[in-house]
Coordinates of C-alpha atoms and ligand atoms in Angstrom, one line a residue:
X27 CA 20.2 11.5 26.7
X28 CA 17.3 11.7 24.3
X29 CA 18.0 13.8 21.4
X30 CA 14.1 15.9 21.7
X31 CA 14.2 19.6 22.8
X32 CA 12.9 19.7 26.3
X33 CA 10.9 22.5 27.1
X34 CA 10.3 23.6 30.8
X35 CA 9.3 27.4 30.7
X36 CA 6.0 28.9 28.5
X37 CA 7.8 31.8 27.2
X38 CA 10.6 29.6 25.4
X39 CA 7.9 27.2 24.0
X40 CA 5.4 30.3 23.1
X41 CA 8.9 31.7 20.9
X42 CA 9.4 28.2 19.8
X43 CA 6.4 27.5 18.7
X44 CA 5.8 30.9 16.8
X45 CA 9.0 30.7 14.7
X46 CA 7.7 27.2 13.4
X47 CA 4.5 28.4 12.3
X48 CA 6.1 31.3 11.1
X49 CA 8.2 28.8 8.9
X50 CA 4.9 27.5 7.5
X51 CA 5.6 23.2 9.6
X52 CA 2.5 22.7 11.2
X53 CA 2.5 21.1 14.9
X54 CA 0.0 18.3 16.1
X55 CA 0.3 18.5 20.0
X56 CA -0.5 15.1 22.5
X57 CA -1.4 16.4 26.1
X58 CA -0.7 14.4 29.1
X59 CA 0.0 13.5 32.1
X60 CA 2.8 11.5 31.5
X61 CA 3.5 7.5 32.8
X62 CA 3.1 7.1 29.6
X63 CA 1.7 3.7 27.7
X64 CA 0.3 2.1 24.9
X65 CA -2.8 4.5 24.7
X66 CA -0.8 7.6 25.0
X67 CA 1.7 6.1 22.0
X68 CA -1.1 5.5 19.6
X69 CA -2.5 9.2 20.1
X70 CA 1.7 10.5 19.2
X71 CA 1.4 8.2 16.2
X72 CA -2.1 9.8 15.1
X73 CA -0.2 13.1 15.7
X74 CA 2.8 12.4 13.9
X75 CA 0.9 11.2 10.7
X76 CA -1.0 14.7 10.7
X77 CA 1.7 17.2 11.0
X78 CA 5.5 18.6 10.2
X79 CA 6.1 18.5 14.5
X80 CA 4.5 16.6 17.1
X81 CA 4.4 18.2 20.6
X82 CA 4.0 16.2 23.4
X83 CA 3.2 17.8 27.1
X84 CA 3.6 15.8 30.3
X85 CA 1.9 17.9 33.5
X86 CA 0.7 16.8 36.2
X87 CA -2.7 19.3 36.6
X88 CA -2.8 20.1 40.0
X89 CA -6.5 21.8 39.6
X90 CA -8.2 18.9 37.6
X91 CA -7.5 17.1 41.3
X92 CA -10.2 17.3 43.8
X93 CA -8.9 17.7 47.8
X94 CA -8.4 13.9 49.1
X95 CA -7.4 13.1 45.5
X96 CA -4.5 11.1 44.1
X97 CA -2.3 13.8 43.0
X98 CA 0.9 13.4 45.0
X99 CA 0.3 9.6 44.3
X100 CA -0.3 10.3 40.9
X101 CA 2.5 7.9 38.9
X102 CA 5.7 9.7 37.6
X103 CA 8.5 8.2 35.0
X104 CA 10.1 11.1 33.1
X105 CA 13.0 9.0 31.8
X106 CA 10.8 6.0 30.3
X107 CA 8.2 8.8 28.8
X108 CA 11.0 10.7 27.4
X109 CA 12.8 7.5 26.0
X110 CA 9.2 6.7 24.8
X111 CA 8.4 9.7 23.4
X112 CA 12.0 9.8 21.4
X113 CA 11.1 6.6 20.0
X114 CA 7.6 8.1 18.5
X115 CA 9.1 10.7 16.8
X116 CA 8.3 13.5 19.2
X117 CA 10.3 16.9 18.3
X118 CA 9.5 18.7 21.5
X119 CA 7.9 18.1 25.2
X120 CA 6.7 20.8 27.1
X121 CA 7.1 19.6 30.6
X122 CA 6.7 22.9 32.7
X123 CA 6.5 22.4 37.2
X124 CA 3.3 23.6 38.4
X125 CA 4.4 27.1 39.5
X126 CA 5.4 27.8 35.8
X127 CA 1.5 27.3 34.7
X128 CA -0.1 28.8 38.0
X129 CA 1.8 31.5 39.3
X130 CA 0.8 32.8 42.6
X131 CA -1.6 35.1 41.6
X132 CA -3.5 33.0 38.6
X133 CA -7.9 33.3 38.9
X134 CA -8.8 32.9 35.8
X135 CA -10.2 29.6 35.1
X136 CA -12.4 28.1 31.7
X137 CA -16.0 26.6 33.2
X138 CA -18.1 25.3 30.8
X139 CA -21.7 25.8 31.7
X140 CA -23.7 21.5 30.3
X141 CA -21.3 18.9 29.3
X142 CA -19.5 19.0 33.3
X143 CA -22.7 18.4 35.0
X144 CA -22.5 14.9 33.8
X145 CA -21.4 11.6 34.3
X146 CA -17.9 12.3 36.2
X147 CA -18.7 16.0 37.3
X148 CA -20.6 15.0 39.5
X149 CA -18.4 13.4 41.7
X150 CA -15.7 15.4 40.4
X151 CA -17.1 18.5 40.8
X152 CA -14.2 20.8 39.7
X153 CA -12.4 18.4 37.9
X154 CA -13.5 19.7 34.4
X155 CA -12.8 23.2 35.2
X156 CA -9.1 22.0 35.8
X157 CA -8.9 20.6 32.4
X158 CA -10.3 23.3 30.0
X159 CA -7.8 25.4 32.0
X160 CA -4.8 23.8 31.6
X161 CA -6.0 22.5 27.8
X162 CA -6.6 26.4 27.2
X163 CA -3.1 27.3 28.6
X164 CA -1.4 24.6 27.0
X165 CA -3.0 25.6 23.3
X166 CA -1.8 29.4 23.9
X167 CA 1.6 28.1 24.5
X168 CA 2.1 25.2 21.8
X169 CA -0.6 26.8 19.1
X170 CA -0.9 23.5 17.9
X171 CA -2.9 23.0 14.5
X172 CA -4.1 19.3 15.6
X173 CA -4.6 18.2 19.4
X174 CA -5.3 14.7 19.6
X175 CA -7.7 13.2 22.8
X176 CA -8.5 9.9 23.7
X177 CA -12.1 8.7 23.2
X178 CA -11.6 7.0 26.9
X179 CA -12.2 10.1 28.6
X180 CA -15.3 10.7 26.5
X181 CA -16.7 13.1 28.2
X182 CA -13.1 15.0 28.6
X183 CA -13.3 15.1 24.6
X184 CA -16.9 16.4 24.3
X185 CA -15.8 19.6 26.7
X186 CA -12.8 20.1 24.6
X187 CA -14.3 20.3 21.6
X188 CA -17.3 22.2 22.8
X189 CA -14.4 24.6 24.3
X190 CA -12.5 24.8 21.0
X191 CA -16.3 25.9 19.4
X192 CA -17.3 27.9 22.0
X193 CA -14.0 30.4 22.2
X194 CA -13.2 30.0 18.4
X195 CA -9.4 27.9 19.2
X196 CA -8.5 27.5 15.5
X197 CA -7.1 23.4 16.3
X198 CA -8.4 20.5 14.6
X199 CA -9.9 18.6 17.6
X200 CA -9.2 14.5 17.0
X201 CA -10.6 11.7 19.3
X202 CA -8.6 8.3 19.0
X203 CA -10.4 5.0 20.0
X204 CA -9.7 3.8 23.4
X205 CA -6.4 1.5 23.4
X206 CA -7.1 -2.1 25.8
X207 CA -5.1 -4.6 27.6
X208 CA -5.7 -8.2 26.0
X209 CA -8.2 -8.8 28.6
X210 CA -10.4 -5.4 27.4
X211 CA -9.2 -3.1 30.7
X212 CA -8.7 0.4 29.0
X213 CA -5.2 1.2 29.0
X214 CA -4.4 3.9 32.2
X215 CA -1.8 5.6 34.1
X216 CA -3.8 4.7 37.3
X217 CA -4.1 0.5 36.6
X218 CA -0.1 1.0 38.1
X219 CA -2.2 1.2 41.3
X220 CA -3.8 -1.8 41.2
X221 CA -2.6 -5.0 43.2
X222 CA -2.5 -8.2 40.8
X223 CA -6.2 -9.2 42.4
X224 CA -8.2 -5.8 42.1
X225 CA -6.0 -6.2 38.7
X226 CA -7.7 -8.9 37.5
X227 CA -11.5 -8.2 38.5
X228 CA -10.9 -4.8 36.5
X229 CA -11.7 -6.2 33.3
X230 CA -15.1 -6.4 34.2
X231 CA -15.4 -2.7 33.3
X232 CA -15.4 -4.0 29.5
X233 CA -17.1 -6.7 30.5
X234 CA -19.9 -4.8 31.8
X235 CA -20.2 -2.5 28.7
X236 CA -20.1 -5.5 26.1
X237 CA -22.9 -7.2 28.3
X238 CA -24.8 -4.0 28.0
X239 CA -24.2 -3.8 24.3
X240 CA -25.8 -7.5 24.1
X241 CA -29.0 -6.6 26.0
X242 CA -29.5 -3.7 23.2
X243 CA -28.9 -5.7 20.2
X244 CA -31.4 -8.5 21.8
X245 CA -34.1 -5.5 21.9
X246 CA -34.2 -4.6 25.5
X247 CA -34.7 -0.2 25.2
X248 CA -35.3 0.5 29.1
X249 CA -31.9 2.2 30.3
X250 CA -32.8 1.9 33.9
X251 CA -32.9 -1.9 33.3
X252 CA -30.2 -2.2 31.5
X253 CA -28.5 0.0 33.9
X254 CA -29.6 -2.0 36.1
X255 CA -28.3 -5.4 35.3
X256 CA -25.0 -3.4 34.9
X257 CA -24.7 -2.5 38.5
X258 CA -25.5 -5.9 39.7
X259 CA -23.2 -7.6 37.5
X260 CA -20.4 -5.0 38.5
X261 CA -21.4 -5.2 42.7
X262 CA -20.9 -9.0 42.0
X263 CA -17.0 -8.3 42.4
X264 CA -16.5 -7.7 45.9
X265 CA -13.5 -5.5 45.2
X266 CA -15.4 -3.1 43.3
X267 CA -17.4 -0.2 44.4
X268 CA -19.7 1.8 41.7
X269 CA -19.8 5.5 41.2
X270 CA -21.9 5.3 38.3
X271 CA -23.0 3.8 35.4
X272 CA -25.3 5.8 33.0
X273 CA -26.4 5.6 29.4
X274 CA -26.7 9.0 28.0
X275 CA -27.2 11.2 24.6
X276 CA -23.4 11.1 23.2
X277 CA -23.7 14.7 22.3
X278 CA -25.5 16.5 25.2
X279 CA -24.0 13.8 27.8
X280 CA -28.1 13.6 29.0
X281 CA -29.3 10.7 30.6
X282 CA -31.6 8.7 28.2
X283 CA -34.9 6.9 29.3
X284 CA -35.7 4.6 26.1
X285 CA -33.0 3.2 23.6
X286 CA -33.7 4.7 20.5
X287 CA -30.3 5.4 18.4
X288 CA -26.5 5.5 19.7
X289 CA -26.4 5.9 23.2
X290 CA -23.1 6.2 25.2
X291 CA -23.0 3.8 28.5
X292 CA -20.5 5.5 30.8
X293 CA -19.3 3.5 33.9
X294 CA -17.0 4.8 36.5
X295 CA -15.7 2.0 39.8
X296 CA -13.1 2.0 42.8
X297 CA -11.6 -0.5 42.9
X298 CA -9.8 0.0 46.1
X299 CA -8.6 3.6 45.8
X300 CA -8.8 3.3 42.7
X301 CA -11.1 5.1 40.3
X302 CA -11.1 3.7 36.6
X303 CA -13.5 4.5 34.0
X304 CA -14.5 3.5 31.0
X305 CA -17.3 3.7 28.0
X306 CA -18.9 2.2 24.6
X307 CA -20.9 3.8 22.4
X308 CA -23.4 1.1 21.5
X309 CA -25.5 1.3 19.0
Ligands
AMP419 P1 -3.8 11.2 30.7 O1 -2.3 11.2 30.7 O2 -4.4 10.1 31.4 O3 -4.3 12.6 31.1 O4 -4.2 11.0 29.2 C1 -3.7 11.8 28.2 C2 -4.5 11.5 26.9 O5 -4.4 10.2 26.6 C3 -6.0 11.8 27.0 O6 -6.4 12.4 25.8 C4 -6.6 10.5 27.2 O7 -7.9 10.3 26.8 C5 -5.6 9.6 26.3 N1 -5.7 8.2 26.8 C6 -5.5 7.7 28.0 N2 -5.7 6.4 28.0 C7 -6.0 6.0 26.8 C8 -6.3 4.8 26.2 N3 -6.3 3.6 26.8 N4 -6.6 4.8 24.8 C9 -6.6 5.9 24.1 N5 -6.3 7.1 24.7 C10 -6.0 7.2 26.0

């Protein structure tokens, strides 16, 4: 049995947490959704660098799922995250069931006004609401000094720090780079879903966004083009279905018409079931 203090219940990790910031050890806190790999690791290593205690949360958000989504699907392996997480140096994991963060009669939810209209809001139309809520539950339980986000869900990280401005969370908000497989496919719970083909045409995701980077550097400044060529070269797998590909203001997550400065390309596919995203920041 791993030797970290499991946590299932928000009143013993709210006490927990207290009486270590009452002792003065500052926590850096890693949430998740568990199935944990590579990506997740090298966000628990940024954590463990920055503080005295590194928190780790595995849930499983039931409101950041849409109806017809893959939440019962969604992949589970306690013992290999907890092993995992042991071997990271992880002092506690909160890992509460879903009736211990929603009880019965929960309706309060965080909406951010902007930043959700984007990119995946719109074909996750409640999706974002799901995560400031849980992200704003989980930070009045753990009280975490540092939370550390992956730069893969870019737009997940813009609305988390525009949360942690807007309602004045006292956490140090960190974005780690995105973590990818040898062939450039960003490292994600969901590529368990994939069968060895659909597997293999994922890479084009990178692909796509490294093509995209080359068209920019050569000159080319119309986004709908370049956008374009992106779809094309992405419809080309006949595996893969688009949901969108967009270039956009990194801050304000606005489409952008002309190439002038950093511009994000954001690109989410199916790939079966399967929805992966990924993005690039290209410059
Ligand atoms: P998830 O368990 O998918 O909700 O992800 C938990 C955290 O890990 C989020 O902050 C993600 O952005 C981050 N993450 C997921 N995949 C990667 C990756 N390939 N590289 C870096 N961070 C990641």
């Amino acid at each position: 049995m791993p030797k970290i203090d499991i946590i299932t219940r928000s009143i013993t990790a709210q006490k927990k947490f207290e009486l270590l910031r009452l002792k003065g050890q500052t926590i850096s806190f890693v949430p998740t959704m568990g199935f944990l790999h590579e990506g997740h690791l090298t966000l628990l290593r940024e954590g463990r660098k920055r503080s005295d205690r590194l928190v780790l949360s595995i849930f499983v958000n039931p409101t950041q799922f849409g109806p017809g989504e893959d939440l019962d699907a969604y992949p589970r392996d306690t013992e290999n995250d907890l092993a995992l997480a042991e071997a990271e140096g992880v002092d506690v994991v909160f890992m509460p069931g879903p009736d211990e963060l929603y009880g019965e009669k929960f309706q309060t939810y965080v909406q951010l006004e902007k930043l959700p209209r984007h990119l995946c809001g719109n074909s996750r139309p409640t999706h974002f609401r799901g995560v400031a809520t849980v992200v704003t539950k989980l930070f009045n339980i753990i009280k975490p000094h540092t939370a550390i986000f992956g730069q893969k869900d870019f737009q997940q990280l813009a609305i988390i720090r525009q949360m942690v401005l807007d309602l004045n969370f006292d956490i140090d908000v960190i974005g780690v780079p995105t973590v990818r497989e040898k062939d450039g496919l960003a490292m994600s719970s969901r590529n368990a879903y994939l069968t060895p083909d659909q597997r293999s045409s994922a890479s084009c995701l990178f692909k796509s966004l490294n093509n995209a980077s080359s068209f920019i550097k050569s000159g080319e400044t119309n986004a709908s083009s370049i956008i374009q060529k992106t779809i094309e070269y992405l419809n080309a797998y006949k595996s893969i279905r688009v949901d969108y590909v967009a270039l956009c203001d990194p801050a304000t997550l606005e489409d952008v018409s002309t190439i002038e400065g950093p511009v994000l390309m954001a690109i989410a596919v199916f790939i079966g079931k399967t929805r992966l995203i990924d993005n690039m920041v290209l410059d």
